[in-house]
CSV table of C-alpha atoms in Angstrom, one decimal:
chain,number,residue,atom,x,y,z
A,94,THR,CA,80.0,105.8,144.2
A,95,LEU,CA,79.5,103.7,141.2
A,96,GLY,CA,82.1,101.1,142.1
A,97,ASN,CA,84.8,99.9,140.0
A,98,ILE,CA,84.2,99.5,136.3
A,99,ILE,CA,86.5,97.1,134.6
A,100,THR,CA,86.7,97.1,130.9
A,101,ASP,CA,88.7,94.6,128.8
A,102,ILE,CA,89.4,95.3,125.2
A,103,TYR,CA,90.3,92.5,122.9
A,104,ALA,CA,91.7,93.1,119.5
A,105,ILE,CA,92.0,90.3,117.0
A,106,GLY,CA,93.6,90.4,113.5
A,107,PRO,CA,91.5,89.9,110.4
A,108,ASP,CA,91.1,86.7,108.5
A,109,PHE,CA,92.4,86.7,105.0
A,110,VAL,CA,90.8,85.2,101.9
A,111,GLU,CA,93.5,84.0,99.5
A,112,VAL,CA,92.7,85.0,96.0
A,113,ARG,CA,94.5,83.0,93.3
A,114,ILE,CA,94.4,83.7,89.6
A,115,GLU,CA,95.1,81.6,86.5
A,116,ALA,CA,95.5,83.6,83.4
A,117,THR,CA,96.7,83.2,79.8
A,118,VAL,CA,98.1,86.4,78.2
A,119,VAL,CA,99.5,87.3,74.9
A,120,PRO,CA,102.7,89.5,75.1
A,121,LYS,CA,103.3,92.3,72.7
A,122,LYS,CA,106.8,90.8,72.1
A,123,PRO,CA,107.1,87.0,72.2
A,124,GLN,CA,110.7,87.3,73.1
A,125,GLU,CA,109.7,89.0,76.4
A,126,ALA,CA,107.4,86.2,77.5
A,127,SER,CA,109.1,85.3,80.7
A,128,LEU,CA,109.4,89.0,81.7
A,129,VAL,CA,105.7,89.6,81.0
A,130,ILE,CA,104.8,86.5,83.1
A,131,ARG,CA,106.8,88.0,86.0
A,132,ARG,CA,105.3,91.5,85.5
A,133,VAL,CA,101.7,90.1,85.5
A,134,ALA,CA,102.4,88.1,88.7
A,135,VAL,CA,103.9,91.1,90.5
A,136,ALA,CA,101.0,93.3,89.3
A,137,LEU,CA,98.5,90.8,90.7
A,138,GLU,CA,100.4,90.5,94.0
A,139,ASN,CA,100.5,94.3,94.4
A,140,PHE,CA,96.8,94.7,93.5
A,141,LEU,CA,95.7,91.9,95.9
A,142,HIS,CA,97.9,93.1,98.8
A,143,PRO,CA,95.5,93.6,101.8
A,144,LEU,CA,97.1,96.8,103.0
A,145,THR,CA,98.5,98.5,100.0
A,146,GLY,CA,96.6,97.0,97.1
A,147,GLY,CA,93.3,97.7,95.5
A,148,GLU,CA,92.5,100.2,92.8
A,149,ASN,CA,93.8,103.2,94.7
A,150,GLY,CA,96.7,101.6,96.6
A,151,GLN,CA,94.8,102.1,99.9
A,152,GLY,CA,94.3,98.4,100.6
A,153,TRP,CA,91.2,96.3,100.7
A,154,GLY,CA,88.2,97.1,102.8
A,155,PHE,CA,86.8,94.5,105.1
A,156,GLY,CA,84.3,92.3,103.3
A,157,ARG,CA,85.2,93.8,99.9
A,158,SER,CA,84.8,91.2,97.1
A,159,VAL,CA,87.3,90.8,94.3
A,160,PHE,CA,85.8,91.0,90.8
A,161,LEU,CA,87.2,89.2,87.8
A,162,SER,CA,86.7,92.4,85.7
A,163,GLU,CA,89.2,94.1,88.1
A,164,ILE,CA,91.7,91.2,87.5
A,165,PHE,CA,91.4,91.6,83.7
A,166,ALA,CA,92.0,95.3,84.0
A,167,VAL,CA,95.1,94.8,86.2
A,168,ILE,CA,96.6,92.3,83.7
A,169,GLU,CA,95.7,94.3,80.6
A,170,ARG,CA,97.4,97.4,81.9
A,171,THR,CA,100.6,95.5,82.7
A,172,GLU,CA,103.6,96.6,80.6
A,173,GLY,CA,104.2,94.2,77.7
A,174,VAL,CA,100.8,92.6,77.7
A,175,ASP,CA,99.0,92.8,74.4
A,176,HIS,CA,95.8,91.2,75.7
A,177,VAL,CA,94.3,88.7,78.1
A,178,GLU,CA,93.2,85.5,76.5
A,179,SER,CA,91.6,84.1,79.7
A,180,ALA,CA,91.6,84.7,83.4
A,181,PHE,CA,89.7,83.0,86.2
A,182,PHE,CA,89.7,82.1,89.9
A,183,PRO,CA,90.9,78.5,90.1
A,184,ASP,CA,89.2,78.1,93.4
A,185,ALA,CA,85.9,79.1,91.8
A,186,PRO,CA,86.3,78.6,88.1
A,187,LEU,CA,82.9,79.8,87.0
A,188,ALA,CA,82.6,82.8,89.4
A,189,ASN,CA,82.7,86.4,88.4
A,190,SER,CA,83.9,87.4,91.9
A,191,ILE,CA,85.4,86.0,95.1
A,192,ALA,CA,83.2,86.9,98.1
A,193,VAL,CA,85.1,88.1,101.1
A,194,PRO,CA,83.4,87.8,104.5
A,195,GLU,CA,82.6,90.8,106.6
A,196,ASN,CA,85.6,90.5,109.0
A,197,SER,CA,88.1,89.4,106.3
A,198,LEU,CA,90.5,91.0,103.8
A,199,ALA,CA,91.4,89.8,100.3
A,200,ALA,CA,95.0,88.7,100.0
A,201,SER,CA,97.1,87.5,97.1
A,202,GLY,CA,97.7,83.8,96.7
A,203,ASN,CA,100.0,82.1,94.2
A,204,HIS,CA,99.1,82.8,90.6
A,205,LEU,CA,99.6,80.8,87.4
A,206,ILE,CA,100.4,82.9,84.4
A,207,GLN,CA,100.8,81.3,81.0
A,208,ILE,CA,101.8,82.8,77.6
A,209,LEU,CA,99.8,82.1,74.4
């Protein structure tokens, strides 16, 4: 006999890296400025959702960085946006990406969207 083998399994939830965006956009129709601000904020929240976000709506992989080029693409394809004047990560203003540690997921923070 091998004796009793006791195995404990511990599951822990992931850590989340909050990704915030500050962007200035130019709407196609100036009279729709407030609507465009809301659409952009919702598009970013959806894209940065840890479980249903990402490019394919399959969520973010553990340790997957978020790239500024992806953020520009999300904003530019938002209905009513003519173009993005600027966008950056306010927590890392000069960075082209936000690094996400191996056991963490990207998650949406609060975004500041302005109209030019």
